[in-house]
Coordinates of N, CA and C in Angstrom, one line a residue:
X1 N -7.2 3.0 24.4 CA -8.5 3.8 24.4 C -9.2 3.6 23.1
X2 N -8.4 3.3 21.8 CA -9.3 3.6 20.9 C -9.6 2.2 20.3
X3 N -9.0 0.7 21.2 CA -9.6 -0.2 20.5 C -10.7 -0.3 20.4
X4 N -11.6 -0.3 21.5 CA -13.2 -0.5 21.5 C -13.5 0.0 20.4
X5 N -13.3 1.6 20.5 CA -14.0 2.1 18.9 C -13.9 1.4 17.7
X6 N -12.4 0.8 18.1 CA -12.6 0.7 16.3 C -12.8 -0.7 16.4
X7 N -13.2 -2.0 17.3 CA -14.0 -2.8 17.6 C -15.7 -2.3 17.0
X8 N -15.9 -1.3 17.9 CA -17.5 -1.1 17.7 C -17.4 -1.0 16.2
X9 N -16.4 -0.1 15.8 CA -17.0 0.5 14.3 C -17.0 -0.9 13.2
X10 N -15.6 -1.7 13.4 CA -15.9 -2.9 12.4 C -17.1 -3.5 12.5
X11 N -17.4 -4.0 14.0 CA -18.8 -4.5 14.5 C -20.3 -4.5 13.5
X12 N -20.0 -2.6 13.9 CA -21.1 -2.1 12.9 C -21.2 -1.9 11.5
X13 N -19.7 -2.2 10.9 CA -19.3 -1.7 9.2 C -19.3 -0.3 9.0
X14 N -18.9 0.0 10.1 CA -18.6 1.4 9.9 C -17.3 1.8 8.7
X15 N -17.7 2.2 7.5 CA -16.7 2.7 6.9 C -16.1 3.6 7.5
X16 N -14.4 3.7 6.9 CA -13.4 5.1 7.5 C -13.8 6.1 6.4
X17 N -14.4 5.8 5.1 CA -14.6 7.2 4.1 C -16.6 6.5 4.5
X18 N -16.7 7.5 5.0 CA -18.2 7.8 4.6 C -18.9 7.5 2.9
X19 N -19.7 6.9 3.0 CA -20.2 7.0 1.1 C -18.8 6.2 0.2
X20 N -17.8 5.1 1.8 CA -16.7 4.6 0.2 C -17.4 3.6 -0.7
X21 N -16.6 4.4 -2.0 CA -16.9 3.3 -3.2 C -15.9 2.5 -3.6
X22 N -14.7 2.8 -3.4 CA -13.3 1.9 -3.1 C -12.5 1.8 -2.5
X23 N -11.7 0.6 -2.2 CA -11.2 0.4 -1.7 C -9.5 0.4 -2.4
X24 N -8.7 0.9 -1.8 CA -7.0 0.9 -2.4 C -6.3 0.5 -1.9
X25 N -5.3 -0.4 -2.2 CA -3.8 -1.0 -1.7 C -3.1 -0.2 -2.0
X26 N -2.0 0.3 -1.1 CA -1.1 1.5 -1.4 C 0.3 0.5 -1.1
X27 N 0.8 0.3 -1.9 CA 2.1 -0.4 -2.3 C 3.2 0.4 -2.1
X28 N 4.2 0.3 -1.4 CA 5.0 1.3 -1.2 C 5.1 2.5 0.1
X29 N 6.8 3.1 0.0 CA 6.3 4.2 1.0 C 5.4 5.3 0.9
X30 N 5.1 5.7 1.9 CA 4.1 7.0 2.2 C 5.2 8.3 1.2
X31 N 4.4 9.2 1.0 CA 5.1 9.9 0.6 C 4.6 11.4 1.7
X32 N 5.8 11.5 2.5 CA 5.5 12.1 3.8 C 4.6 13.5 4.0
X33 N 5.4 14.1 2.7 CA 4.9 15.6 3.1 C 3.8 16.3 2.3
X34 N 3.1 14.7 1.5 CA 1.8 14.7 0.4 C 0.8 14.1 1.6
X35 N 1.0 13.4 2.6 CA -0.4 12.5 3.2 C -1.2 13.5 3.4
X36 N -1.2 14.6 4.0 CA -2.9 15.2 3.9 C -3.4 15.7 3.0
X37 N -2.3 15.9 2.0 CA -2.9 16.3 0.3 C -4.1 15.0 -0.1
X38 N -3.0 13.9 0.2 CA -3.6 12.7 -0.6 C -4.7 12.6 0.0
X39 N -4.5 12.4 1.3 CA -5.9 12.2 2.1 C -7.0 12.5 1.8
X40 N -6.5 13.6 1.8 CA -8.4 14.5 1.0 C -8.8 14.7 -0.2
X41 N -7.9 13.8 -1.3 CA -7.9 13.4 -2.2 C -8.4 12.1 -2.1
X42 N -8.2 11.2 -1.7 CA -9.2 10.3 -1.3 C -10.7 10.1 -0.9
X43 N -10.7 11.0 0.8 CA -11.6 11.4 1.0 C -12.8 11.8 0.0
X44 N -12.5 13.1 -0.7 CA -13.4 14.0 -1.9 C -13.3 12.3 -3.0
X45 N -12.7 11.7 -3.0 CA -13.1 10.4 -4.1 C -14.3 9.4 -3.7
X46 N -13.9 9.3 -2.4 CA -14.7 8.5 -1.6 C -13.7 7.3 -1.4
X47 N -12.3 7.0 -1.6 CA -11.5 6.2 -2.0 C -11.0 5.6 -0.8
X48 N -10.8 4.9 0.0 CA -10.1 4.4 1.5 C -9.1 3.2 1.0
X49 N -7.8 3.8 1.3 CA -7.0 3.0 1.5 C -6.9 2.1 2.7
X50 N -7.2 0.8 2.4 CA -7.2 0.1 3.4 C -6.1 -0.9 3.6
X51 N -5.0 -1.1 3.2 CA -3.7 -1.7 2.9 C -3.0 -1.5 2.9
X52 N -1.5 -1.7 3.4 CA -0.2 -1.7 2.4 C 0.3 -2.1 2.9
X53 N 1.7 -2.3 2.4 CA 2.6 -3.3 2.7 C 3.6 -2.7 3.2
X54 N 3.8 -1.6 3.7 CA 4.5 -0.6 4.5 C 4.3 -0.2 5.7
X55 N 3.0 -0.2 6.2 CA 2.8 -0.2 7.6 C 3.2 -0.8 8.7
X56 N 3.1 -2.5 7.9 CA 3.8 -3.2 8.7 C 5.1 -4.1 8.3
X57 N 6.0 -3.2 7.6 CA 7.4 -3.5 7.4 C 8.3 -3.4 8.5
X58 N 7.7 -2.8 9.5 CA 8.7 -2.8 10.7 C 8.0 -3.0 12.1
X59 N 7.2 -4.3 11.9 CA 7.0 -4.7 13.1 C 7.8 -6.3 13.0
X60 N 8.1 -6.5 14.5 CA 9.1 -7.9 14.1 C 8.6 -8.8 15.4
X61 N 7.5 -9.4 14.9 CA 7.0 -10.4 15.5 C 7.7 -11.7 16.0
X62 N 8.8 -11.5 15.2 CA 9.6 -12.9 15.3 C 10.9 -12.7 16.7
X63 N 10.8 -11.2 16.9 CA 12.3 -10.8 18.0 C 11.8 -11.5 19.1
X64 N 12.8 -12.3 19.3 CA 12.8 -13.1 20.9 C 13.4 -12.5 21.8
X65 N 13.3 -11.9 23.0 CA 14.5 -11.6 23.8 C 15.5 -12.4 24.4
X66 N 14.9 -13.6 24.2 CA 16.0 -14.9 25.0 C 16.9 -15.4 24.1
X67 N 16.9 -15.1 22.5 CA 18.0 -15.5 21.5 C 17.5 -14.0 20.5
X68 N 18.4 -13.3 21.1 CA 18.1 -11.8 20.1 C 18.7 -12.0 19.1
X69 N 19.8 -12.3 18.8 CA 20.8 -12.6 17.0 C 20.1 -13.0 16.4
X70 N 19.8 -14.5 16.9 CA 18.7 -15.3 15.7 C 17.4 -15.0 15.5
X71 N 17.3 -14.5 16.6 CA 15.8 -13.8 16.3 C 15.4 -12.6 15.3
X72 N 16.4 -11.9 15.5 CA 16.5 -10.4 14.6 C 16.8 -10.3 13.5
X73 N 17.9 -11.9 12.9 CA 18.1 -12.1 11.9 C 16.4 -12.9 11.1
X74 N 15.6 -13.5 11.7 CA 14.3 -14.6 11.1 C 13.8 -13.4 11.4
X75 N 13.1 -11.8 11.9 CA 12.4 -10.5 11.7 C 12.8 -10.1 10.2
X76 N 14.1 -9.5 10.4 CA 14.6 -8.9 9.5 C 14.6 -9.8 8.3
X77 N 15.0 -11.0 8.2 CA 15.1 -11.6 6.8 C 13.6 -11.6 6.4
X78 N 12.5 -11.5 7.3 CA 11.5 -12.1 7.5 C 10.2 -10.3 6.6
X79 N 10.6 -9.7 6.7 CA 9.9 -8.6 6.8 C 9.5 -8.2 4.7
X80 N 8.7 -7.5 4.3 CA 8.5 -7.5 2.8 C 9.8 -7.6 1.9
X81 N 9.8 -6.4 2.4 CA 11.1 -5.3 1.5 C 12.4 -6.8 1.2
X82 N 12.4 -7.7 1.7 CA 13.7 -8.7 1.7 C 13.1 -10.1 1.5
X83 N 12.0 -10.0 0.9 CA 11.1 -11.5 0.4 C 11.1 -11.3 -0.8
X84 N 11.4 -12.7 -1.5 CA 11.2 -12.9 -2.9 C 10.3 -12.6 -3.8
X85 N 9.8 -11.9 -4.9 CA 8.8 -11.8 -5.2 C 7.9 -12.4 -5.3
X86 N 8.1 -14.3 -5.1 CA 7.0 -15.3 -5.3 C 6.1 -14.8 -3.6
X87 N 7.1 -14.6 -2.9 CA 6.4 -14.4 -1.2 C 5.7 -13.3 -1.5
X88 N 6.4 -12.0 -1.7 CA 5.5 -10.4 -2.1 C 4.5 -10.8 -2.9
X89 N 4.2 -11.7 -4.0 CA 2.8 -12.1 -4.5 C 1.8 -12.4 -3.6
X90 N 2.6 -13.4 -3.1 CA 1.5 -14.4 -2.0 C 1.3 -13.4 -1.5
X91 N 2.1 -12.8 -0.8 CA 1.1 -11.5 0.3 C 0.2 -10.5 0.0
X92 N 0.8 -10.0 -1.0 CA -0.1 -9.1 -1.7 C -1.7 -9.6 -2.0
X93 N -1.7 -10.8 -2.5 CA -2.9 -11.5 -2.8 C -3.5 -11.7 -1.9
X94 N -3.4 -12.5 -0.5 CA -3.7 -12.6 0.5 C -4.6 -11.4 0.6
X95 N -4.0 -10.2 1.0 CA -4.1 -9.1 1.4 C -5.4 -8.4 0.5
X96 N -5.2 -8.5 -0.6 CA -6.2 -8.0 -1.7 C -7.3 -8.7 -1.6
X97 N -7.4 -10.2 -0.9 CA -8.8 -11.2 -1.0 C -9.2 -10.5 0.2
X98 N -8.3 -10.4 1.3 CA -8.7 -10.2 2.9 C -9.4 -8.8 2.8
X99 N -8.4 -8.0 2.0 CA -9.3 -6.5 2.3 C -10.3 -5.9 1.2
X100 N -10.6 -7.3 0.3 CA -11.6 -6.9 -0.9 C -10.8 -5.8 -1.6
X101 N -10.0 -5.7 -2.3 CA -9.2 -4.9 -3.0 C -10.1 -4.5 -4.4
X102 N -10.3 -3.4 -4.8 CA -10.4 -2.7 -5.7 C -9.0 -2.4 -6.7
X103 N -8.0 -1.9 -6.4 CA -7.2 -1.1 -7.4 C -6.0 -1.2 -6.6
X104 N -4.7 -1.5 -6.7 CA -3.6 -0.9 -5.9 C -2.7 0.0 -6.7
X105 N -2.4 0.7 -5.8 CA -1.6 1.9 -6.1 C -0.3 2.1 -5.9
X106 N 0.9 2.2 -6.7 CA 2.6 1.6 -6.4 C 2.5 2.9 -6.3
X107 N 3.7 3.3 -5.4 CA 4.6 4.1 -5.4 C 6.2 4.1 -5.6
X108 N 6.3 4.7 -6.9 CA 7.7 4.7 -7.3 C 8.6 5.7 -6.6
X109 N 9.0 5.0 -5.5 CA 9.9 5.8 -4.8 C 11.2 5.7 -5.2
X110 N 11.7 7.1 -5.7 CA 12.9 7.3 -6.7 C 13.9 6.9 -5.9
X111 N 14.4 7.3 -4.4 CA 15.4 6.8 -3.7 C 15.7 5.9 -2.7
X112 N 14.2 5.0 -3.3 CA 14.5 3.4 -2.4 C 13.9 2.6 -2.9
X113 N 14.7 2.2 -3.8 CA 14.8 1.5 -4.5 C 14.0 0.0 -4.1
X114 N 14.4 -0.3 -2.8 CA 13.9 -1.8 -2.2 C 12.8 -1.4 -1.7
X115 N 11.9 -0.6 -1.7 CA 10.7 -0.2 -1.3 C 9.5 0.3 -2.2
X116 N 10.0 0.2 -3.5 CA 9.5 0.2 -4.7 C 9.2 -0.8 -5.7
X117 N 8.1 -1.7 -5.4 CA 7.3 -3.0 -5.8 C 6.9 -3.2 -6.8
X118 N 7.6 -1.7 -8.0 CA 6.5 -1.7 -8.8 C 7.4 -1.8 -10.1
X119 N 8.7 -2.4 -10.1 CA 9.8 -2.0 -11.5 C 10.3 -3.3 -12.2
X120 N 10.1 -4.3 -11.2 CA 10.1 -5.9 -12.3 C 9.2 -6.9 -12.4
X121 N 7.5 -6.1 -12.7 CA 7.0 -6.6 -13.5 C 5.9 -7.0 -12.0
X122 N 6.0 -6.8 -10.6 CA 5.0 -7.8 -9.7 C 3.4 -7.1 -9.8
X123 N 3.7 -5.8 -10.6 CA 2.3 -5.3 -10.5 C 1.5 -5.5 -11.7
X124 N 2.3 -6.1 -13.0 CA 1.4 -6.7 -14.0 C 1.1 -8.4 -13.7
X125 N 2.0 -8.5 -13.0 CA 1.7 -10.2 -12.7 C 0.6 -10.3 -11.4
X126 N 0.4 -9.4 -10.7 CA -1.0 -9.4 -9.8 C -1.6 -8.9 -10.7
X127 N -1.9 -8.2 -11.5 CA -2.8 -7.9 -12.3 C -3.7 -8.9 -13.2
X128 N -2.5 -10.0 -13.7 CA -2.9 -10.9 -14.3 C -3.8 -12.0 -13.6
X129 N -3.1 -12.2 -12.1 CA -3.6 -13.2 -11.5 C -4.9 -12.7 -10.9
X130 N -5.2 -11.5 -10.4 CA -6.2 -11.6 -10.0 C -7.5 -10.4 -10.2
X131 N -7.0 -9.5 -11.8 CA -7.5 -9.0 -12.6 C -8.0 -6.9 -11.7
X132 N -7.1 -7.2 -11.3 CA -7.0 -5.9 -10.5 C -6.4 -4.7 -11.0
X133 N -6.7 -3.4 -11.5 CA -6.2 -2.7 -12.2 C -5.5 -1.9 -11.3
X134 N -3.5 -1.1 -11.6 CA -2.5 -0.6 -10.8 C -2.4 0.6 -11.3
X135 N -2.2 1.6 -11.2 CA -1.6 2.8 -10.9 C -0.3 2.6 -10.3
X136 N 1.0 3.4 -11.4 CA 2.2 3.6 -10.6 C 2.4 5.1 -10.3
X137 N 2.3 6.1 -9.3 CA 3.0 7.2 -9.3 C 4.2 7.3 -9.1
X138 N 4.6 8.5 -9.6 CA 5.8 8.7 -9.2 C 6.7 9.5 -8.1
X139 N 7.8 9.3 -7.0 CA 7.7 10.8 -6.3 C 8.9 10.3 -5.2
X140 N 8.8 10.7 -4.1 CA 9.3 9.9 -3.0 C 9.4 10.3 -1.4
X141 N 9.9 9.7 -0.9 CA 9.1 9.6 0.7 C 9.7 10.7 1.6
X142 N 10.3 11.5 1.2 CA 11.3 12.8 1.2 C 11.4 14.3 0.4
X143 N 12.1 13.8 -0.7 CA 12.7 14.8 -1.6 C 11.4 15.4 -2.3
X144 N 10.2 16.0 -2.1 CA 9.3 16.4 -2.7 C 10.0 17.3 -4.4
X145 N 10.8 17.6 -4.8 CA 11.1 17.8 -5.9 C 11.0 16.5 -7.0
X146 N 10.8 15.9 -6.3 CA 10.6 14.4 -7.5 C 9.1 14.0 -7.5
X147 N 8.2 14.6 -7.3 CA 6.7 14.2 -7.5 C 5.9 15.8 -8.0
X148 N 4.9 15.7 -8.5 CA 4.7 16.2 -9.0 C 3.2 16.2 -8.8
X149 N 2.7 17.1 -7.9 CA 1.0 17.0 -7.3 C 0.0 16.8 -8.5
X150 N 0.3 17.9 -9.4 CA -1.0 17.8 -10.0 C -0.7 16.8 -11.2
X151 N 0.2 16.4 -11.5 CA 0.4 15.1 -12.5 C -0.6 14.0 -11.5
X152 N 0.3 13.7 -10.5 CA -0.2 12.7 -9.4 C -2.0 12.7 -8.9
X153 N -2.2 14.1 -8.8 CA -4.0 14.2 -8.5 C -4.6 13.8 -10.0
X154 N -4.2 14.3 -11.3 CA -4.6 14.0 -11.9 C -4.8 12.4 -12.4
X155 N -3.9 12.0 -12.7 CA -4.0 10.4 -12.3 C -4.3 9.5 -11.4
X156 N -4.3 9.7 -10.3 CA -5.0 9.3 -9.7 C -7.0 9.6 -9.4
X157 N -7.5 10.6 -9.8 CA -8.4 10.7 -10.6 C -9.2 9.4 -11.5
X158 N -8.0 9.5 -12.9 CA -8.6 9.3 -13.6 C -8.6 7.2 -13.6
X159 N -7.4 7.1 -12.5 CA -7.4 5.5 -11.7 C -8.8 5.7 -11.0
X160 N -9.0 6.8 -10.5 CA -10.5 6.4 -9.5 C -11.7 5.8 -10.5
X161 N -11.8 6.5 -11.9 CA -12.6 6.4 -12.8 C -12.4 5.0 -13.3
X162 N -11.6 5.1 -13.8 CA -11.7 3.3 -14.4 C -12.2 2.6 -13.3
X163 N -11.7 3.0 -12.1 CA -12.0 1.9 -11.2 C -13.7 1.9 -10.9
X164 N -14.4 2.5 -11.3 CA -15.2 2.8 -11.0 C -16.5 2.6 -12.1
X165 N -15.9 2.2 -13.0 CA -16.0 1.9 -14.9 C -16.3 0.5 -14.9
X166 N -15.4 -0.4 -13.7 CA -15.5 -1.7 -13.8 C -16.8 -2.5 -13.6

């Protein structure tokens, strides 16, 4: 039901933030029990995250039903979280030309460790390559005692502003 719309709306360039002035890559997990904080923290920015590399960590394109082992092993080996950083570059970049990237945003998720893109260096090395300024917060996709709202609104803020500086 809701392809057409959102057919029609690309069609027409319908932005998802009304009046957006950026665009963000969100690197990492969601942090569950912050999304409608952030949301309207975005929103009130004008900021649309249009990316990440989390959404589609668990789709598995590659599952065959007629050879499920081998198949589930080329998904699974196949999926971010388990690609080399030279692959997590390439995609990330990809991703950043395809969605006109503005700014990406890591999330340091304290208790998962393999879902956290942002601790040996791949977010100053896209930065270099393709001059895009990162934001790491900190927090995680659960334990809300490890994030910290108004540290995080605040910063994120003042990421809107540089970004915006450019």
């Amino acid at each position: 039901m809701l392809l057409p719309e959102l057919n029609e709306r690309v069609a027409a360039k319908v932005a998802a933030v009304e009046g957006e002035r950026l665009r963000i890559y969100w690197e990492g997990m969601p942090i569950w029990g912050k999304l409608s904080a952030l949301g309207s923290q975005f929103l009130e920015l004008k900021a649309c995250v249009v990316a990440s590399t989390y959404c589609n960590s668990w789709i598995f394109e590659a599952l065959d039903p007629a050879d499920p082992i081998r198949s589930m092993a080329r998904a699974y080996s196949s999926i971010f979280i388990c690609r080399s950083d030279d692959q997590k570059e390439a995609y990330m970049e990809r991703m950043m030309r395809q969605f006109k990237i503005d700014g990406v945003l890591y999330h340091d998720a304290k208790t998962c460790a393999n879902n956290s893109n942002c601790r040996y260096g791949l977010a100053q090395r896209i930065q270099k390559k393709l001059g895009r300024p990162y934001l790491i917060i900190n927090g995680d996709l659960n334990d809300l005692r490890m994030y910290s709202e108004e540290q995080t609104r605040t910063n994120i803020e003042a990421f809107v502003e540089q970004l915006l500086q450019r």
